[in-house]
Structures are given as structure tokens and as C-alpha cells.
Amino acid sequence: MRIARTTTIAALAASTLALAACSADADPAEPTGTVSPTGEAAGATTAAPDLEGTEVTIVTHDSFYVPDEVVADFEESTGITVEIAAPGDAGSLVNQLILTKDAPLGDVVYGIDNTFASRALDEGVFADYTSQAPAAADAAAYAIPGSSALTAIDYSDVCVNYDLAWFEDNGVQAPTSLADLSDPQYAGLLSTTNPATSSPGLAFLLATVAEFGEDGWQDFWSAMRENEVRVTASWSDTYYTDFSAPNYGGDYPLVLSYASSPPSEVIDGEPTTAALLDTCFRQVEYAGVLEGAQNPAAAQAVVDWMLSDDFQAALPENMYVYPVSEQVEIPADWAEYAPLSEDPHTLDPQVISDNRDEWIETWTSLVLN
């Protein structure tokens, strides 16, 4: 069964108007307990509502993909019909959630990450929910301090990737660190994404703040502007259009992506790309029930489903991220082609929250203006 997909802002606006009309007449019932993907309450004092015939809309980023059979199994076991609304990259997603928080675009969100999460939490976009799914204990290791509104689903490292053949063919040694990227020998070779609209772009900006400090990161980006860094609006533009790797044929042998991207670029058993593991920022993606959702019980069931073995096992080969569940096996080739950074850059969520907007504004002035 194929997920119904809404991908345009116009369609999202129509959904917003429809939900606004509904909200004037009805106040969604509060969930009565923790709901499993089977519709049974875990630890609830009253019976869970019957989910048969319920429609749930997952609002997510434009890289979301789950195999049809995984969705079909969930729909069959719960009676829920799944629809998808994808307004763009994670940054655009957060903007849309905030703008429409009084008339939500859907019921549950997937893809809010630790670079943007605090902004959505501060705006009251999400309702509290604590899953009782077996993998919830693993997800708790990535919980945002002081909040029970978001549940960790997956993680990965945002890193610069490079085209192995390009560097070999041109007799240039690939960079190994963030500082190397500003070296004149790499001028005009890197495509990255705008931190104002792209969560990988923001993660990369945060990596430079963590690496160079409050003053040094600005010097780095000034040097990167002089080094002709290219900036796109989204990860898909940078990766699929700009990357010079054999599968894409763009003009940039250095692109911002993930440590988990190279396995998808193996051709005839040979890797064609690799990640620069000293450039990485650890990114965690979350799911959450939207405050004011039309179907909060179904939304809770979706969060639980995203912690199920079936969903977690589908993540690596479909969205190229690591599942939070420790019970799910990672594809064998990931150990060889997608190792995580041993020492990724990180920043405290509160530090990100306190400085994110100012850092983005300063970055924009340094790089784009």
C-alpha cells in the first residue's frame, strides 16, 4: 500500500484551512493513556479508543521514506490510514509547524532534529507523550533534557562527503578536517546547505562553532566565502545535484551529507565516496505528537510504531540513519562504509537554543550578504 503524500505548500495551506474549520467546532479529546501500535493501551486506566478507520497525517521532511509493506503492516494491524505531508527540509518543517501551530498541519511529526528541536518546543508545538514501546528505553538515551514531548527515533553524523575518484584523478589530497576546507587548494570545491532552511546546514554551522569557538567560527566562514563555498537551500540540492560522485555527475567533489551516505554510493562492490569523520556533528531525529492534533491517540500509535523493530530496521537502507533501537541489526556494509565519528562535534541543546538565531543571522551576513 502506498502512502498518500502531500508535498506542496499549497496543499499544506489547504490542509491548514480545513483543520482550522474543524477546530472551531470540536476540541480533540485528551489521550487516555499510552497507546501501542496495536491500539492497546499500556498502563492506561481506561480502554484505548478504537483506531479502526482513523486517518493520521505524519508531517515530515522531504527525505522521509518507509517501504510500502512496512506502512501496510502498520495500517492493517491498527486500522489506521497513514498520510504524509512533507513541506521541505527540516528547517522549513519547523517554520511551518510554528506558523500553523493553532491549526496543525497533521497529527504527528517525524524528523525534528536536535539542532531545531528547542525552537519548536519553545513555541509549544508538541504535546507531551512518553512511549512504552520496547525501544523507548534506548530512545531515552537521546532525550532532550526537561521535555517529554519528543521521542528519539534515529541518529547519524552530519559530515562532509567527498568524491574519491575526483581527488585521485586530479592529484589532490582530500581534506581531513574542518580547518582544511578553507585552504585555497579546495577553493570552489564544497557545496553546503543554508543553516536557516536546512538541518544538515545548521548542524554543519554548529560543528564549526564547537570546533573553533565563538570568535573563530566567524573567521572560518569568512575564509570559506573567500574560498567560493557554494550554498544551497536543501540537502537534496547539494547532494543529488551538486555532487560530482558517479551517481550524480555534478561539479562539486565535496558536499555536506552524512557519515551514512557512502554505502548508497558503492558501485560493483567498490566505494565511490567517503565521509570526513573529523568534520561531523551528531544529529538526532525525533517524533512528536502535535498539540491540537485531530487524532492524538493515532498519533501516539505512530510514535510507538516508529520505535518498532519493523520501522527501526527500515531506517538504515531507506533513510540512511542509525536506529535508536539496540535490538536492530545494522547492515553489514555499514561497518565498512558508514562508520560513525569516534568524536563527533556536539553542543548542549540549551546553548543551541540560546544562540541559534543569532548564529544563523551572523552566518548569513558573513556568507551570503
mmCIF file of C-alpha atoms in Angstrom:
data_model
loop_
_atom_site.group_PDB
_atom_site.id
_atom_site.type_symbol
_atom_site.label_atom_id
_atom_site.label_comp_id
_atom_site.label_asym_id
_atom_site.label_seq_id
_atom_site.Cartn_x
_atom_site.Cartn_y
_atom_site.Cartn_z
ATOM 1 C CA MET A 1 0.000 0.000 0.000
ATOM 2 C CA ARG A 2 1.453 3.364 -0.962
ATOM 3 C CA ILE A 3 1.338 6.248 1.462
ATOM 4 C CA ALA A 4 -0.763 9.165 0.304
ATOM 5 C CA ARG A 5 1.683 12.044 0.009
ATOM 6 C CA THR A 6 1.136 15.806 0.115
ATOM 7 C CA THR A 7 4.273 17.663 -0.874
ATOM 8 C CA THR A 8 3.408 21.222 -1.808
ATOM 9 C CA ILE A 9 2.949 24.270 0.399
ATOM 10 C CA ALA A 10 -0.326 24.957 -1.394
ATOM 11 C CA ALA A 11 -1.638 21.581 -0.332
ATOM 12 C CA LEU A 12 -0.416 22.181 3.197
ATOM 13 C CA ALA A 13 -2.197 25.515 3.268
ATOM 14 C CA ALA A 14 -5.410 23.799 2.190
ATOM 15 C CA SER A 15 -4.959 21.285 4.995
ATOM 16 C CA THR A 16 -4.429 24.130 7.450
ATOM 17 C CA LEU A 17 -7.660 25.832 6.418
ATOM 18 C CA ALA A 18 -9.588 22.581 6.725
ATOM 19 C CA LEU A 19 -8.203 21.891 10.175
ATOM 20 C CA ALA A 20 -8.908 25.449 11.261
ATOM 21 C CA ALA A 21 -12.553 24.983 10.287
ATOM 22 C CA CYS A 22 -12.707 21.756 12.284
ATOM 23 C CA SER A 23 -11.059 23.257 15.344
ATOM 24 C CA ALA A 24 -13.770 25.867 15.638
ATOM 25 C CA ASP A 25 -16.336 23.133 16.240
ATOM 26 C CA ALA A 26 -14.519 20.468 18.197
ATOM 27 C CA ASP A 27 -11.981 20.118 20.954
ATOM 28 C CA PRO A 28 -9.909 16.952 20.412
ATOM 29 C CA ALA A 29 -10.211 14.511 23.274
ATOM 30 C CA GLU A 30 -7.207 14.108 25.518
ATOM 31 C CA PRO A 31 -5.458 10.741 25.182
ATOM 32 C CA THR A 32 -6.362 8.338 27.972
ATOM 33 C CA GLY A 33 -3.048 6.516 28.176
ATOM 34 C CA THR A 34 -0.040 5.278 26.315
ATOM 35 C CA VAL A 35 -1.134 3.578 23.104
ATOM 36 C CA SER A 36 0.755 0.813 21.340
ATOM 37 C CA PRO A 37 0.769 0.284 17.540
ATOM 38 C CA THR A 38 -1.875 -2.401 18.063
ATOM 39 C CA GLY A 39 -4.198 0.150 19.620
ATOM 40 C CA GLU A 40 -3.906 -1.339 23.108
ATOM 41 C CA ALA A 41 -3.156 0.981 25.982
ATOM 42 C CA ALA A 42 -0.062 0.286 28.062
ATOM 43 C CA GLY A 43 -0.578 1.230 31.675
ATOM 44 C CA ALA A 44 -3.784 3.128 30.957
ATOM 45 C CA THR A 45 -6.667 3.146 33.401
ATOM 46 C CA THR A 46 -9.301 3.211 30.673
ATOM 47 C CA ALA A 47 -9.574 1.432 27.350
ATOM 48 C CA ALA A 48 -7.809 2.972 24.394
ATOM 49 C CA PRO A 49 -10.090 4.415 21.711
ATOM 50 C CA ASP A 50 -10.860 2.237 18.706
ATOM 51 C CA LEU A 51 -8.455 3.308 15.978
ATOM 52 C CA GLU A 52 -10.231 1.448 13.172
ATOM 53 C CA GLY A 53 -10.961 3.842 10.319
ATOM 54 C CA THR A 54 -8.801 6.622 11.789
ATOM 55 C CA GLU A 55 -6.719 8.748 9.433
ATOM 56 C CA VAL A 56 -3.399 10.080 10.716
ATOM 57 C CA THR A 57 -1.176 12.620 8.982
ATOM 58 C CA ILE A 58 2.570 12.475 9.530
ATOM 59 C CA VAL A 59 4.221 15.839 8.920
ATOM 60 C CA THR A 60 7.833 15.276 7.980
ATOM 61 C CA HIS A 61 10.806 16.388 5.879
ATOM 62 C CA ASP A 62 11.137 15.692 2.179
ATOM 63 C CA SER A 63 13.653 12.864 2.679
ATOM 64 C CA PHE A 64 11.149 10.659 4.507
ATOM 65 C CA TYR A 65 10.651 7.208 3.012
ATOM 66 C CA VAL A 66 9.378 3.972 4.524
ATOM 67 C CA PRO A 67 8.771 0.847 2.397
ATOM 68 C CA ASP A 68 5.159 0.340 1.431
ATOM 69 C CA GLU A 69 4.998 -3.055 3.116
ATOM 70 C CA VAL A 70 6.071 -1.593 6.468
ATOM 71 C CA VAL A 71 3.322 1.010 6.241
ATOM 72 C CA ALA A 72 0.780 -1.565 5.094
ATOM 73 C CA ASP A 73 1.528 -3.828 8.063
ATOM 74 C CA PHE A 74 1.006 -0.914 10.450
ATOM 75 C CA GLU A 75 -2.248 0.080 8.764
ATOM 76 C CA GLU A 76 -3.542 -3.496 8.823
ATOM 77 C CA SER A 77 -2.693 -4.052 12.488
ATOM 78 C CA THR A 78 -4.206 -0.780 13.692
ATOM 79 C CA GLY A 79 -6.937 0.127 11.207
ATOM 80 C CA ILE A 80 -5.216 3.499 10.771
ATOM 81 C CA THR A 81 -4.715 5.087 7.344
ATOM 82 C CA VAL A 82 -1.430 6.958 7.013
ATOM 83 C CA GLU A 83 -0.976 10.151 5.015
ATOM 84 C CA ILE A 84 2.187 12.216 4.616
ATOM 85 C CA ALA A 85 2.694 15.980 4.433
ATOM 86 C CA ALA A 86 6.265 16.995 3.557
ATOM 87 C CA PRO A 87 6.815 20.773 3.382
ATOM 88 C CA GLY A 88 10.584 20.602 2.733
ATOM 89 C CA ASP A 89 13.807 20.228 4.655
ATOM 90 C CA ALA A 90 13.807 20.089 8.456
ATOM 91 C CA GLY A 91 14.291 23.840 8.815
ATOM 92 C CA SER A 92 11.288 24.543 6.609
ATOM 93 C CA LEU A 93 9.371 21.901 8.530
ATOM 94 C CA VAL A 94 9.918 23.682 11.843
ATOM 95 C CA ASN A 95 8.938 27.025 10.341
ATOM 96 C CA GLN A 96 5.679 25.541 9.041
ATOM 97 C CA LEU A 97 4.895 23.882 12.372
ATOM 98 C CA ILE A 98 5.302 27.161 14.215
ATOM 99 C CA LEU A 99 3.294 29.181 11.690
ATOM 100 C CA THR A 100 0.406 26.681 11.821
ATOM 101 C CA LYS A 101 0.509 25.655 15.486
ATOM 102 C CA ASP A 102 -3.025 26.961 16.096
ATOM 103 C CA ALA A 103 -4.331 24.780 13.237
ATOM 104 C CA PRO A 104 -1.824 21.927 12.915
ATOM 105 C CA LEU A 105 -0.895 20.503 9.525
ATOM 106 C CA GLY A 106 -1.308 16.979 10.849
ATOM 107 C CA ASP A 107 -1.195 14.773 13.898
ATOM 108 C CA VAL A 108 2.391 13.672 14.420
ATOM 109 C CA VAL A 109 5.799 14.893 13.295
ATOM 110 C CA TYR A 110 8.862 12.929 12.291
ATOM 111 C CA GLY A 111 12.234 14.492 11.518
ATOM 112 C CA ILE A 112 12.632 17.331 14.009
ATOM 113 C CA ASP A 113 16.301 17.144 14.964
ATOM 114 C CA ASN A 114 18.408 18.342 17.874
ATOM 115 C CA THR A 115 19.513 21.475 16.019
ATOM 116 C CA PHE A 116 15.951 22.818 15.632
ATOM 117 C CA ALA A 117 14.022 20.940 18.353
ATOM 118 C CA SER A 118 14.303 23.580 21.061
ATOM 119 C CA ARG A 119 12.749 26.196 18.795
ATOM 120 C CA ALA A 120 9.649 24.067 18.237
ATOM 121 C CA LEU A 121 9.479 23.131 21.926
ATOM 122 C CA ASP A 122 9.708 26.781 22.989
ATOM 123 C CA GLU A 123 6.732 27.544 20.736
ATOM 124 C CA GLY A 124 4.586 24.824 22.342
ATOM 125 C CA VAL A 125 4.142 22.890 19.102
ATOM 126 C CA PHE A 126 4.131 19.429 20.725
ATOM 127 C CA ALA A 127 2.045 17.612 23.311
ATOM 128 C CA ASP A 128 3.748 15.525 25.994
ATOM 129 C CA TYR A 129 3.872 11.799 25.321
ATOM 130 C CA THR A 130 6.013 9.017 26.781
ATOM 131 C CA SER A 131 6.057 5.859 24.714
ATOM 132 C CA GLN A 132 6.058 2.442 26.346
ATOM 133 C CA ALA A 133 7.336 0.652 23.231
ATOM 134 C CA PRO A 134 10.257 -1.705 23.949
ATOM 135 C CA ALA A 135 12.767 0.541 22.182
ATOM 136 C CA ALA A 136 11.674 3.557 24.244
ATOM 137 C CA ALA A 137 14.368 2.750 26.790
ATOM 138 C CA ASP A 138 17.003 3.039 24.058
ATOM 139 C CA ALA A 139 15.409 6.255 22.788
ATOM 140 C CA ALA A 140 15.605 7.744 26.295
ATOM 141 C CA ALA A 141 19.381 7.966 25.956
ATOM 142 C CA TYR A 142 18.809 10.759 23.413
ATOM 143 C CA ALA A 143 16.031 12.564 25.285
ATOM 144 C CA ILE A 144 16.029 16.355 25.355
ATOM 145 C CA PRO A 145 16.550 17.431 28.976
ATOM 146 C CA GLY A 146 13.445 18.814 30.633
ATOM 147 C CA SER A 147 10.995 17.702 27.939
ATOM 148 C CA SER A 148 8.813 14.645 27.358
ATOM 149 C CA ALA A 149 7.309 15.925 24.117
ATOM 150 C CA LEU A 150 9.784 14.392 21.666
ATOM 151 C CA THR A 151 10.896 10.786 21.230
ATOM 152 C CA ALA A 152 14.232 9.965 19.586
ATOM 153 C CA ILE A 153 13.863 7.712 16.537
ATOM 154 C CA ASP A 154 17.255 7.722 14.825
ATOM 155 C CA TYR A 155 20.645 9.399 14.719
ATOM 156 C CA SER A 156 23.540 9.974 12.363
ATOM 157 C CA ASP A 157 26.579 12.171 11.849
ATOM 158 C CA VAL A 158 26.367 15.151 9.509
ATOM 159 C CA CYS A 159 29.731 15.270 7.748
ATOM 160 C CA VAL A 160 31.403 16.478 4.592
ATOM 161 C CA ASN A 161 31.497 13.688 1.988
ATOM 162 C CA TYR A 162 33.989 13.539 -0.856
ATOM 163 C CA ASP A 163 34.276 12.012 -4.308
ATOM 164 C CA LEU A 164 37.153 9.510 -4.125
ATOM 165 C CA ALA A 165 37.839 9.426 -7.870
ATOM 166 C CA TRP A 166 37.886 13.204 -8.292
ATOM 167 C CA PHE A 167 40.701 13.662 -5.795
ATOM 168 C CA GLU A 168 42.667 10.736 -7.208
ATOM 169 C CA ASP A 169 42.214 11.842 -10.818
ATOM 170 C CA ASN A 170 43.228 15.427 -10.037
ATOM 171 C CA GLY A 171 46.204 14.506 -7.866
ATOM 172 C CA VAL A 172 44.816 16.416 -4.890
ATOM 173 C CA GLN A 173 44.892 15.051 -1.348
ATOM 174 C CA ALA A 174 41.455 15.141 0.222
ATOM 175 C CA PRO A 175 40.964 17.407 3.238
ATOM 176 C CA THR A 176 40.724 15.743 6.631
ATOM 177 C CA SER A 177 39.496 18.483 8.970
ATOM 178 C CA LEU A 178 37.200 21.478 9.098
ATOM 179 C CA ALA A 179 40.175 23.831 9.019
ATOM 180 C CA ASP A 180 41.432 22.209 5.805
ATOM 181 C CA LEU A 181 38.278 23.227 3.956
ATOM 182 C CA SER A 182 39.313 26.892 3.975
ATOM 183 C CA ASP A 183 42.663 26.099 2.338
ATOM 184 C CA PRO A 184 42.900 27.771 -1.108
ATOM 185 C CA GLN A 185 43.609 24.414 -2.772
ATOM 186 C CA TYR A 186 39.975 23.496 -2.062
ATOM 187 C CA ALA A 187 38.520 26.748 -3.421
ATOM 188 C CA GLY A 188 35.249 26.233 -5.254
ATOM 189 C CA LEU A 189 35.020 22.538 -4.346
ATOM 190 C CA LEU A 190 32.499 22.483 -1.464
ATOM 191 C CA SER A 191 28.705 22.637 -1.681
ATOM 192 C CA THR A 192 26.874 23.005 1.631
ATOM 193 C CA THR A 193 23.385 23.979 2.744
ATOM 194 C CA ASN A 194 21.859 27.066 4.302
ATOM 195 C CA PRO A 195 21.519 26.686 8.102
ATOM 196 C CA ALA A 196 18.399 28.836 8.050
ATOM 197 C CA THR A 197 16.499 26.277 5.956
ATOM 198 C CA SER A 198 18.386 23.002 6.303
ATOM 199 C CA SER A 199 19.042 20.934 9.427
ATOM 200 C CA PRO A 200 22.281 19.470 7.974
ATOM 201 C CA GLY A 201 23.351 23.033 7.197
ATOM 202 C CA LEU A 202 22.652 24.100 10.760
ATOM 203 C CA ALA A 203 24.452 21.010 12.083
ATOM 204 C CA PHE A 204 27.486 21.957 9.998
ATOM 205 C CA LEU A 205 27.405 25.520 11.328
ATOM 206 C CA LEU A 206 27.198 24.135 14.869
ATOM 207 C CA ALA A 207 30.158 21.858 14.167
ATOM 208 C CA THR A 208 32.244 24.913 13.282
ATOM 209 C CA VAL A 209 31.114 26.727 16.439
ATOM 210 C CA ALA A 210 32.100 23.701 18.516
ATOM 211 C CA GLU A 211 35.427 23.369 16.713
ATOM 212 C CA PHE A 212 36.577 26.999 16.512
ATOM 213 C CA GLY A 213 34.754 28.704 19.377
ATOM 214 C CA GLU A 214 32.610 31.814 19.487
ATOM 215 C CA ASP A 215 35.109 34.025 17.672
ATOM 216 C CA GLY A 216 36.952 31.539 15.497
ATOM 217 C CA TRP A 217 33.904 30.149 13.690
ATOM 218 C CA GLN A 218 33.221 33.542 12.131
ATOM 219 C CA ASP A 219 36.785 33.721 10.811
ATOM 220 C CA PHE A 220 36.359 30.234 9.347
ATOM 221 C CA TRP A 221 33.205 31.170 7.455
ATOM 222 C CA SER A 222 34.707 34.434 6.220
ATOM 223 C CA ALA A 223 37.531 32.342 4.806
ATOM 224 C CA MET A 224 35.025 29.923 3.305
ATOM 225 C CA ARG A 225 33.290 32.761 1.495
ATOM 226 C CA GLU A 226 36.657 33.780 0.053
ATOM 227 C CA ASN A 227 37.121 30.111 -0.871
ATOM 228 C CA GLU A 228 33.973 30.233 -3.009
ATOM 229 C CA VAL A 229 31.816 27.906 -0.919
ATOM 230 C CA ARG A 230 28.512 27.135 -2.641
ATOM 231 C CA VAL A 231 25.312 27.319 -0.548
ATOM 232 C CA THR A 232 22.027 25.637 -1.488
ATOM 233 C CA ALA A 233 18.623 25.649 0.178
ATOM 234 C CA SER A 234 18.467 21.932 0.952
ATOM 235 C CA TRP A 235 20.462 18.738 1.383
ATOM 236 C CA SER A 236 18.871 17.207 -1.722
ATOM 237 C CA ASP A 237 20.073 20.136 -3.865
ATOM 238 C CA THR A 238 23.610 19.835 -2.547
ATOM 239 C CA TYR A 239 23.810 16.061 -2.697
ATOM 240 C CA TYR A 240 21.797 14.997 -5.716
ATOM 241 C CA THR A 241 22.512 17.990 -7.962
ATOM 242 C CA ASP A 242 25.935 19.302 -6.967
ATOM 243 C CA PHE A 243 27.892 16.167 -6.000
ATOM 244 C CA SER A 244 30.427 15.050 -8.611
ATOM 245 C CA ALA A 245 30.169 11.411 -7.465
ATOM 246 C CA PRO A 246 29.418 8.930 -10.301
ATOM 247 C CA ASN A 247 25.729 8.564 -9.426
ATOM 248 C CA TYR A 248 25.112 12.315 -9.810
ATOM 249 C CA GLY A 249 27.743 13.970 -12.014
ATOM 250 C CA GLY A 250 27.668 17.462 -10.523
ATOM 251 C CA ASP A 251 30.559 19.896 -10.237
ATOM 252 C CA TYR A 252 31.435 19.683 -6.532
ATOM 253 C CA PRO A 253 33.648 16.875 -5.155
ATOM 254 C CA LEU A 254 32.989 17.981 -1.561
ATOM 255 C CA VAL A 255 29.408 18.099 -0.290
ATOM 256 C CA LEU A 256 27.649 18.235 3.040
ATOM 257 C CA SER A 257 25.854 14.970 3.790
ATOM 258 C CA TYR A 258 26.024 12.148 6.351
ATOM 259 C CA ALA A 259 28.524 9.555 7.544
ATOM 260 C CA SER A 260 25.889 7.022 6.489
ATOM 261 C CA SER A 261 25.698 8.200 2.863
ATOM 262 C CA PRO A 262 28.678 6.303 1.324
ATOM 263 C CA PRO A 263 27.095 2.802 1.384
ATOM 264 C CA SER A 264 24.490 4.010 -1.108
ATOM 265 C CA GLU A 265 27.286 5.052 -3.469
ATOM 266 C CA VAL A 266 29.043 1.675 -3.661
ATOM 267 C CA ILE A 267 29.182 0.565 -7.312
ATOM 268 C CA ASP A 268 30.075 -3.016 -8.249
ATOM 269 C CA GLY A 269 31.404 -3.593 -4.752
ATOM 270 C CA GLU A 270 33.670 -0.531 -4.797
ATOM 271 C CA PRO A 271 33.103 2.635 -2.753
ATOM 272 C CA THR A 272 32.972 5.873 -4.712
ATOM 273 C CA THR A 273 32.599 8.302 -1.788
ATOM 274 C CA ALA A 274 33.650 8.597 1.842
ATOM 275 C CA ALA A 275 32.881 10.835 4.818
ATOM 276 C CA LEU A 276 35.399 13.117 6.525
ATOM 277 C CA LEU A 277 34.803 11.929 10.068
ATOM 278 C CA ASP A 278 36.610 14.856 11.725
ATOM 279 C CA THR A 279 34.005 17.252 10.272
ATOM 280 C CA CYS A 280 30.943 15.572 11.826
ATOM 281 C CA PHE A 281 28.147 16.819 14.071
ATOM 282 C CA ARG A 282 25.966 14.229 15.812
ATOM 283 C CA GLN A 283 22.345 14.696 14.714
ATOM 284 C CA VAL A 284 19.348 13.044 16.399
ATOM 285 C CA GLU A 285 15.879 12.958 14.813
ATOM 286 C CA TYR A 286 12.707 12.917 16.885
ATOM 287 C CA ALA A 287 8.995 12.237 16.544
ATOM 288 C CA GLY A 288 6.284 14.037 18.466
ATOM 289 C CA VAL A 289 2.511 14.358 18.771
ATOM 290 C CA LEU A 290 1.304 17.772 17.650
ATOM 291 C CA GLU A 291 -0.542 19.873 20.193
ATOM 292 C CA GLY A 292 -4.129 20.178 18.997
ATOM 293 C CA ALA A 293 -3.912 17.093 16.764
ATOM 294 C CA GLN A 294 -7.240 15.869 15.431
ATOM 295 C CA ASN A 295 -6.283 12.257 16.232
ATOM 296 C CA PRO A 296 -3.905 12.250 19.227
ATOM 297 C CA ALA A 297 -4.375 8.541 20.009
ATOM 298 C CA ALA A 298 -3.468 7.582 16.449
ATOM 299 C CA ALA A 299 -0.525 9.973 16.612
ATOM 300 C CA GLN A 300 0.727 8.205 19.739
ATOM 301 C CA ALA A 301 0.375 4.879 17.940
ATOM 302 C CA VAL A 302 2.574 6.244 15.142
ATOM 303 C CA VAL A 303 5.297 7.225 17.616
ATOM 304 C CA ASP A 304 5.207 3.701 19.050
ATOM 305 C CA TRP A 305 5.309 2.242 15.534
ATOM 306 C CA MET A 306 8.428 4.287 14.771
ATOM 307 C CA LEU A 307 10.109 2.503 17.706
ATOM 308 C CA SER A 308 9.001 -0.932 16.469
ATOM 309 C CA ASP A 309 11.504 -3.409 15.069
ATOM 310 C CA ASP A 310 9.957 -3.188 11.592
ATOM 311 C CA PHE A 311 10.236 0.583 11.357
ATOM 312 C CA GLN A 312 13.643 0.768 13.042
ATOM 313 C CA ALA A 313 15.050 -1.946 10.750
ATOM 314 C CA ALA A 314 13.857 0.005 7.691
ATOM 315 C CA LEU A 315 15.745 3.172 8.626
ATOM 316 C CA PRO A 316 19.336 2.395 7.551
ATOM 317 C CA GLU A 317 18.657 1.312 3.980
ATOM 318 C CA ASN A 318 15.838 3.772 3.300
ATOM 319 C CA MET A 319 16.771 6.961 5.150
ATOM 320 C CA TYR A 320 20.453 6.203 5.764
ATOM 321 C CA VAL A 321 20.347 6.823 9.500
ATOM 322 C CA TYR A 322 21.107 4.682 12.529
ATOM 323 C CA PRO A 323 18.093 3.356 14.501
ATOM 324 C CA VAL A 324 17.990 4.135 18.215
ATOM 325 C CA SER A 325 16.950 0.547 18.982
ATOM 326 C CA GLU A 326 19.866 -1.581 20.082
ATOM 327 C CA GLN A 327 17.939 -4.700 19.060
ATOM 328 C CA VAL A 328 18.042 -3.888 15.356
ATOM 329 C CA GLU A 329 20.986 -5.086 13.298
ATOM 330 C CA ILE A 330 22.827 -2.559 11.149
ATOM 331 C CA PRO A 331 23.529 -3.609 7.534
ATOM 332 C CA ALA A 332 26.856 -5.439 7.276
ATOM 333 C CA ASP A 333 28.367 -2.988 4.787
ATOM 334 C CA TRP A 334 27.797 -0.069 7.179
ATOM 335 C CA ALA A 335 30.671 -1.237 9.365
ATOM 336 C CA GLU A 336 32.955 -0.802 6.368
ATOM 337 C CA TYR A 337 31.442 2.142 4.514
ATOM 338 C CA ALA A 338 29.430 4.081 7.138
ATOM 339 C CA PRO A 339 31.376 4.227 10.396
ATOM 340 C CA LEU A 340 30.278 6.904 12.827
ATOM 341 C CA SER A 341 32.718 9.534 14.016
ATOM 342 C CA GLU A 342 34.582 8.478 17.142
ATOM 343 C CA ASP A 343 34.491 12.055 18.417
ATOM 344 C CA PRO A 344 31.659 13.991 16.747
ATOM 345 C CA HIS A 345 31.119 17.652 17.467
ATOM 346 C CA THR A 346 28.244 18.342 19.854
ATOM 347 C CA LEU A 347 26.745 21.328 21.649
ATOM 348 C CA ASP A 348 24.428 21.478 24.648
ATOM 349 C CA PRO A 349 20.788 21.868 23.492
ATOM 350 C CA GLN A 350 20.332 24.919 25.705
ATOM 351 C CA VAL A 351 23.400 26.582 24.177
ATOM 352 C CA ILE A 352 21.919 25.925 20.738
ATOM 353 C CA SER A 353 18.573 27.334 21.845
ATOM 354 C CA ASP A 354 20.127 30.474 23.317
ATOM 355 C CA ASN A 355 22.316 31.260 20.310
ATOM 356 C CA ARG A 356 20.872 29.587 17.210
ATOM 357 C CA ASP A 357 19.058 32.573 15.731
ATOM 358 C CA GLU A 358 21.975 34.926 16.317
ATOM 359 C CA TRP A 359 24.453 32.432 14.863
ATOM 360 C CA ILE A 360 22.316 31.971 11.743
ATOM 361 C CA GLU A 361 21.935 35.718 11.319
ATOM 362 C CA THR A 362 25.688 36.228 11.657
ATOM 363 C CA TRP A 363 26.420 33.345 9.268
ATOM 364 C CA THR A 364 24.037 34.834 6.702
ATOM 365 C CA SER A 365 25.788 38.205 6.940
ATOM 366 C CA LEU A 366 29.220 36.614 6.581
ATOM 367 C CA VAL A 367 28.497 34.163 3.789
ATOM 368 C CA LEU A 368 25.524 35.380 1.752
ATOM 369 C CA ASN A 369 25.359 39.170 2.081
#
